[in-house]
Coordinates of C-alpha atoms in Angstrom, one line a residue:
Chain A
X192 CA 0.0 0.0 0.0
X193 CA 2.9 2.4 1.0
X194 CA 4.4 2.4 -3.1
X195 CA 0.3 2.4 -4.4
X196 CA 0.3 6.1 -6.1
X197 CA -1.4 7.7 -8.2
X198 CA 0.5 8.6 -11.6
X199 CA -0.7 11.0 -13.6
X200 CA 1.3 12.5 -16.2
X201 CA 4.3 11.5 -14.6
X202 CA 3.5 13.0 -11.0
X203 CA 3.0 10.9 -8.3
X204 CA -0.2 11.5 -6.0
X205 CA -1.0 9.7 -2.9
X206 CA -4.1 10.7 -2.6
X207 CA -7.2 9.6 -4.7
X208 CA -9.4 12.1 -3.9
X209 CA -9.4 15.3 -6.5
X210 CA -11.4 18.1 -4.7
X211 CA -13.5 20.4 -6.6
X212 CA -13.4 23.8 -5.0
X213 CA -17.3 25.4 -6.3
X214 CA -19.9 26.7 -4.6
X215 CA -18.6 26.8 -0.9
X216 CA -16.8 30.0 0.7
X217 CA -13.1 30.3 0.8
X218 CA -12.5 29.8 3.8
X219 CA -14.0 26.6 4.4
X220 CA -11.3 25.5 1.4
X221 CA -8.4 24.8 3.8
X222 CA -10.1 22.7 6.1
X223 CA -11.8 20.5 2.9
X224 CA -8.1 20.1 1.7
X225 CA -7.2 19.0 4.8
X226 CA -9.6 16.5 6.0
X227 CA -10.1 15.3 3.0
X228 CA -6.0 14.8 2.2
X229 CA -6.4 15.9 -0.7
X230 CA -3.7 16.8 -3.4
X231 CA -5.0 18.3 -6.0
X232 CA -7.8 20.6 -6.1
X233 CA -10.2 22.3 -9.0
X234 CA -10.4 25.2 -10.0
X235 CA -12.2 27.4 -13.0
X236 CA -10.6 30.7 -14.8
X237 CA -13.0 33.9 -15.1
X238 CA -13.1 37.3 -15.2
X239 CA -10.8 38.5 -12.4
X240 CA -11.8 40.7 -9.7
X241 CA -9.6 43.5 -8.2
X242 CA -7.2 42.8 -5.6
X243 CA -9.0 44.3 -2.7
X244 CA -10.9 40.8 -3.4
X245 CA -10.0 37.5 -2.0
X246 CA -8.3 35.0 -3.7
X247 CA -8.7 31.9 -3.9
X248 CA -4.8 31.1 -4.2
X249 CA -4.8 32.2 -0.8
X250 CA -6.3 29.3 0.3
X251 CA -5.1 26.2 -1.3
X252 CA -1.8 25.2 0.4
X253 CA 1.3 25.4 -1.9
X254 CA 1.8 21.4 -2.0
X255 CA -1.6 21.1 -3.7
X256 CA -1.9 20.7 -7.2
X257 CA -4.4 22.8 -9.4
X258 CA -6.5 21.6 -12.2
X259 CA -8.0 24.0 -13.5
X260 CA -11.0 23.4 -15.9
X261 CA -12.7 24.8 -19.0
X262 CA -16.2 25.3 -18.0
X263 CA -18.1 27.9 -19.6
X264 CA -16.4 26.4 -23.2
X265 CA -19.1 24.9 -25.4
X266 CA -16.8 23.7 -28.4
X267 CA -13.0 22.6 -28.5
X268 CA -11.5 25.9 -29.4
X269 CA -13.4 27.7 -26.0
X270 CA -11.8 24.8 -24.0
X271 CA -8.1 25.8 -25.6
X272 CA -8.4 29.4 -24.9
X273 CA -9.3 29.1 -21.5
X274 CA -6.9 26.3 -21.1
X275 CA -4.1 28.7 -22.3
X276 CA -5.2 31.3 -20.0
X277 CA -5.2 29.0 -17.1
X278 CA -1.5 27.9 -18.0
X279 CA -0.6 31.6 -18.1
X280 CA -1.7 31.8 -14.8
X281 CA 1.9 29.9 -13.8
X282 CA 0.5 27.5 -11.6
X283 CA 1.5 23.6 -13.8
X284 CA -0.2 22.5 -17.1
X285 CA -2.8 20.5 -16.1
X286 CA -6.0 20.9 -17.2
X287 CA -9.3 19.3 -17.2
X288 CA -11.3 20.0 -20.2
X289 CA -15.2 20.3 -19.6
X290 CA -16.8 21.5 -22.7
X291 CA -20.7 21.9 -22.5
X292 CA -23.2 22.6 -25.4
X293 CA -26.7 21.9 -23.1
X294 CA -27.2 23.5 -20.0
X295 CA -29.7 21.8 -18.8
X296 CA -28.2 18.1 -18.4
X297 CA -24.6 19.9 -18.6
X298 CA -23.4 16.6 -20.6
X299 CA -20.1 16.7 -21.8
X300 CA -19.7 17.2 -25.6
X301 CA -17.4 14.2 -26.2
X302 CA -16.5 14.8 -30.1
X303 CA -15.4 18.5 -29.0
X304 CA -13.5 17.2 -26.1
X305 CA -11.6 14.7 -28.1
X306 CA -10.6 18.4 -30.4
X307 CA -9.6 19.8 -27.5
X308 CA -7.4 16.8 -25.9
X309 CA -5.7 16.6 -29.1
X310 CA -4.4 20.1 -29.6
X311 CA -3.7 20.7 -26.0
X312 CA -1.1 17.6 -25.5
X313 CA 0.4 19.4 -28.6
X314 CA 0.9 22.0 -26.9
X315 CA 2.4 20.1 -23.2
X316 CA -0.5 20.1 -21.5
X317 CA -1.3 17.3 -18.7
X318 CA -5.0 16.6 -20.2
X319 CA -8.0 15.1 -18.1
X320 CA -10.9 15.4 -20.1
X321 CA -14.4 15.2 -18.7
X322 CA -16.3 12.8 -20.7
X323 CA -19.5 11.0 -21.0
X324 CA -18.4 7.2 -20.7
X325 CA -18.3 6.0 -24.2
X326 CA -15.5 3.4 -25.0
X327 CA -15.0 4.7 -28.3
X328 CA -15.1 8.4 -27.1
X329 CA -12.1 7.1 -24.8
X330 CA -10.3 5.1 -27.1
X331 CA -10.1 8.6 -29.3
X332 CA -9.1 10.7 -26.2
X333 CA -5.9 8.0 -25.5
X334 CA -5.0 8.4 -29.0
X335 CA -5.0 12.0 -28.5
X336 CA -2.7 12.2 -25.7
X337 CA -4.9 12.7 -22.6
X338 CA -3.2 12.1 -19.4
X339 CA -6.0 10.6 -17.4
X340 CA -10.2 10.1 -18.3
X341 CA -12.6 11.5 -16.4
X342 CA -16.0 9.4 -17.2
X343 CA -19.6 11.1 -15.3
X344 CA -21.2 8.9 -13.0
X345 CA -24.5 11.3 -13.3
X346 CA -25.1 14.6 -14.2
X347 CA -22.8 17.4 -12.6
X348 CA -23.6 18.6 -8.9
X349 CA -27.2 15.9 -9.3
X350 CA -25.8 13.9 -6.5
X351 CA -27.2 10.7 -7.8
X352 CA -24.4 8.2 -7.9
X353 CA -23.0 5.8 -10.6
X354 CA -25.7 5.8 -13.1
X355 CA -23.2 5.0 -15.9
X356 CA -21.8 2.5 -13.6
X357 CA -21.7 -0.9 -16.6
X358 CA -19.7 1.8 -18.8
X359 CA -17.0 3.0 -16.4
X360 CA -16.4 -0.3 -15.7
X361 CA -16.1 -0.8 -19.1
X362 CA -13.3 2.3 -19.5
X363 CA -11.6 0.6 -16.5
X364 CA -11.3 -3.1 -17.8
X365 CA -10.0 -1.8 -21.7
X366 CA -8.3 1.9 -21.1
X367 CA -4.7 2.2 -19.9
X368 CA -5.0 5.4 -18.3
X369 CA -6.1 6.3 -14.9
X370 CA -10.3 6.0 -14.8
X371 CA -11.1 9.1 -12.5
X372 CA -15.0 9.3 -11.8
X373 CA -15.9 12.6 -12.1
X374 CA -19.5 14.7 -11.9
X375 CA -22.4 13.0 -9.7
X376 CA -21.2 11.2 -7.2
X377 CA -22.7 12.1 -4.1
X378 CA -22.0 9.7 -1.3
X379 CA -18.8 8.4 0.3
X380 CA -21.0 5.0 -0.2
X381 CA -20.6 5.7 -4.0
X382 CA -17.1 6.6 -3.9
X383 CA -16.2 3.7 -2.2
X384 CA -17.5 1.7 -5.0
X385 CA -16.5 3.2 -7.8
X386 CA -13.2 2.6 -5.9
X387 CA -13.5 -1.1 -5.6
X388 CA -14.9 -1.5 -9.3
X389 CA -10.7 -0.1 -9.7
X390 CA -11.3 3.9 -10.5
X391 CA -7.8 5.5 -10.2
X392 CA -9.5 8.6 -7.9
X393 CA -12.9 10.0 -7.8
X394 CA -14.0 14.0 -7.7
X395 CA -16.3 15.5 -5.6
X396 CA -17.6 18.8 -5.2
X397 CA -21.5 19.2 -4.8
X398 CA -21.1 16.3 -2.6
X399 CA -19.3 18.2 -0.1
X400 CA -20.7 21.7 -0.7
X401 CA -24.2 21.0 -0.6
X402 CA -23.4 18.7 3.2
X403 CA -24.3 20.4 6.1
X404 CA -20.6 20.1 7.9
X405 CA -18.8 20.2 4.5
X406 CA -15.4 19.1 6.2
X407 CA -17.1 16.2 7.7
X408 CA -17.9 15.1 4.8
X409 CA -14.5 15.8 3.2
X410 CA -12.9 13.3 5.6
X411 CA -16.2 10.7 5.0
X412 CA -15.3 10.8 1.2
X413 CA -11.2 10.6 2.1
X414 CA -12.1 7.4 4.3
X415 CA -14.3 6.1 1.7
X416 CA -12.1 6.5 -0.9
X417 CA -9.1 4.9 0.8
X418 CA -11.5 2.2 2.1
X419 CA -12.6 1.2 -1.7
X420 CA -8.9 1.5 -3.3
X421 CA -7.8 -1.1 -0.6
X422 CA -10.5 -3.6 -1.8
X423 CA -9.9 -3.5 -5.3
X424 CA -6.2 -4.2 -4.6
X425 CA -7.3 -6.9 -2.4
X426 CA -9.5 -8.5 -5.1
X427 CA -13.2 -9.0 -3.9
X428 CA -14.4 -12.5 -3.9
X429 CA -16.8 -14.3 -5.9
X430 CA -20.3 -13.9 -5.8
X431 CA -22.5 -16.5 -6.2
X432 CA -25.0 -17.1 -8.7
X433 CA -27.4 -19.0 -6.4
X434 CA -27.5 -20.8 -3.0
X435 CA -25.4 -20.1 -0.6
X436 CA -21.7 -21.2 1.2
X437 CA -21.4 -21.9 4.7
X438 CA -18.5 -19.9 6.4
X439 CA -18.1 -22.5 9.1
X440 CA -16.3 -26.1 9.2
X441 CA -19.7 -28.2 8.1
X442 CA -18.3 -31.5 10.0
X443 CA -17.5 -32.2 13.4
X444 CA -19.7 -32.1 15.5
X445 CA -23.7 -32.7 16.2
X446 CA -23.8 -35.1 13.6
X447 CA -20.4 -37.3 11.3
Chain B
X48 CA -14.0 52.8 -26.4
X49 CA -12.3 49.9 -25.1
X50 CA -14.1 46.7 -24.3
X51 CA -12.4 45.4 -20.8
X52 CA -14.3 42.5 -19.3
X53 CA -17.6 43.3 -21.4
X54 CA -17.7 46.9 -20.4
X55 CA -17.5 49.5 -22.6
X56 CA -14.9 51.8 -20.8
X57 CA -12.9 54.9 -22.0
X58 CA -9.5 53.8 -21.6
X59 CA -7.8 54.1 -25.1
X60 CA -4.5 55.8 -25.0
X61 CA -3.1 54.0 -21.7
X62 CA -1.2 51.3 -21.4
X63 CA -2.4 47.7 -19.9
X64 CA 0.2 48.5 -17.2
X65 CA -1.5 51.5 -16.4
X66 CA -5.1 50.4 -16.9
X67 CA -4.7 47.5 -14.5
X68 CA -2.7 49.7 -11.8
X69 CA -5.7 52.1 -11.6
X70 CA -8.1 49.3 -12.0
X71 CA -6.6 47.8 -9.1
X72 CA -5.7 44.3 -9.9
X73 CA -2.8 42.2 -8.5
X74 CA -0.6 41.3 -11.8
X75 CA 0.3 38.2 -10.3
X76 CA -2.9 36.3 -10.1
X77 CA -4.1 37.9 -13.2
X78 CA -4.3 36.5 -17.5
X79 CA -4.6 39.5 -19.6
X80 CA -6.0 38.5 -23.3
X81 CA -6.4 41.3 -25.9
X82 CA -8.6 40.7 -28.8
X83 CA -8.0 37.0 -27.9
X84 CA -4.7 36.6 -27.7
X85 CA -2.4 36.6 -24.0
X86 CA -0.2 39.7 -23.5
X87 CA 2.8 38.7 -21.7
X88 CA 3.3 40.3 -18.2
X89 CA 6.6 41.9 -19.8
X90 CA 4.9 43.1 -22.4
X91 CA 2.2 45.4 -20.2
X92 CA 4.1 48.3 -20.2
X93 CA 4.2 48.6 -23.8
X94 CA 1.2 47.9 -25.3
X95 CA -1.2 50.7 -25.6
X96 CA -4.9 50.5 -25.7
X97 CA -6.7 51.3 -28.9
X98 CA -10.1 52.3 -29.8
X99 CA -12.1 49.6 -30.4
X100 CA -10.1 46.5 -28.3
X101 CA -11.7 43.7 -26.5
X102 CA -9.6 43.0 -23.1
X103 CA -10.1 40.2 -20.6
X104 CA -8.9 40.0 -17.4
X105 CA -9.4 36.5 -15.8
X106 CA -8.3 34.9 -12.8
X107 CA -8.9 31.7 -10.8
X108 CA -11.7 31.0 -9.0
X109 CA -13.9 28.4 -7.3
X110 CA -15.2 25.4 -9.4
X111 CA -15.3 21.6 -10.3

């Protein structure tokens, strides 16, 4: 367990739990990095406010890594522009494209995406794309150069679990790149399990920000998460298709 | 008329340098695009704000 890290783009994480950072103040952001032990954290790029304005780099403590992502992008060539901007920033080249042409369902636009992945590994970018679990989709996004996938288990911020849960195990069992669930998940419960089915880290954000002790839930998730990864890499045993196995010696005693 | 984070403001004639120290923004946690493409932080103090430019200023914030 001590050597089981996370590798993405040639860095080394040993935490498997990405932390969105939406929708909850600030302040709260140090303590969810904390008790959730978590290493890299995401972020989006907009229109700046002036410096007698927080911000949020404040917060997030130097060791952290930051991903930031292209919302707001609703084709590839949005998602490069704000992933140049991010870059510019100084603050690594990773980037996690989200590109978005329906805002009511907020499903990712995985053609677009694929665009996107392609011209931004040109260009040295660490590339998660956020993607609607299609193994075809993902077989495109290897071929152009993503770093890691990032399949929805539901809708973003719908807290409903691993609806898509057959196809990420699909991505897991035939892609040879970390699987990280991203979007929907709402429950450590559902973390934990995405975990076991052998996802390389989950993300959370609505999870946590919409909890009533949001750091509470940080170190649920962080618990769950550790809790799942350990029985993947223990390999769960077999389920039976009917009837049932004694756990106890069946001879010995009462009757020969 | 210069376009600076969609509002219309009269700014022409001053630098980016300038614009963003009476603006009030921290260079270092700032992007400045103009007309779409990034302007270098180096490169503030000589480019010069013409009538009819579209400048953003973005930063990092919250998000998932």
């Amino acid at each position: 367990m001590e050597n089981d890290k996370l590798v993405i783009a040639g860095h080394e994480f040993n935490s498997r739990f990405i932390l969105g950072s939406g929708k909850y103040s600030m302040k709260l952001i140090e303590a969810a990095v904390k008790d959730a032990g978590a290493e890299m954290i995401t972020l989006s790029v907009r229109r700046a406010n002036t410096k007698e304005h927080e911000n949020i780099l404040d917060y997030i403590p130097k060791n952290v890594t930051l991903l930031p992502n292209t919302s707001g992008a609703r084709n590839a060539d949005e998602a490069v522009r704000i992933a140049r901007l991010a870059r510019e920033l100084g603050c690594g080249n990773f980037v996690k494209i989200e590109i978005m042409r329906d805002t009511k369902y907020l499903l990712p636009d995985n053609s677009e995406t694929i665009k996107a992945t392609e011209t931004l590994a040109k260009e040295g970018f660490a590339v998660l794309p956020y993607m609607y679990p299609d193994l075809n989709a993902a077989r495109d996004l290897v071929s152009a150069g993503a770093a890691a996938v990032m399949p929805l288990a539901s809708p973003i911020g719908s807290n409903k679990g691993l609806a898509t849960k057959d196809f990420i195990q699909i991505l897991i069992d035939e892609i040879d790149l970390p699987i990280i669930v991203d979007a929907g998940i709402g429950r450590p419960s559902q973390a934990c399990e995405a975990m076991e089915m052998g996802c390389a880290a989950v993300m959370a954000n609505t999870a946590l920000a919409t909890a009533g002790d949001l750091p509470l839930m940080a170190a649920a998730f962080k618990q769950a998460i550790e809790a799942g990864r350990k029985a993947y890499l223990a390999r769960p045993g077999r389920v039976l298709t009917r009837g049932g196995s004694s756990s106890d010696p069946l001879t010995g005693f009462l009757r020969d | 008329m210069v376009k600076i984070n969609g509002k219309p403001l009269e700014t022409a004639g001053k630098t980016v340098e300038e614009y963003l120290a009476s603006a009030g923004y921290d260079k270092a946690r700032i992007v400045v695009e103009l007309n779409e493409v990034i302007i270098p932080k180096e490169s503030y103090a000589d480019t010069v704000l013409k009538d009819g430019d579209a400048v953003e200023i973005v930063a990092f914030m919250g998000g998932g």
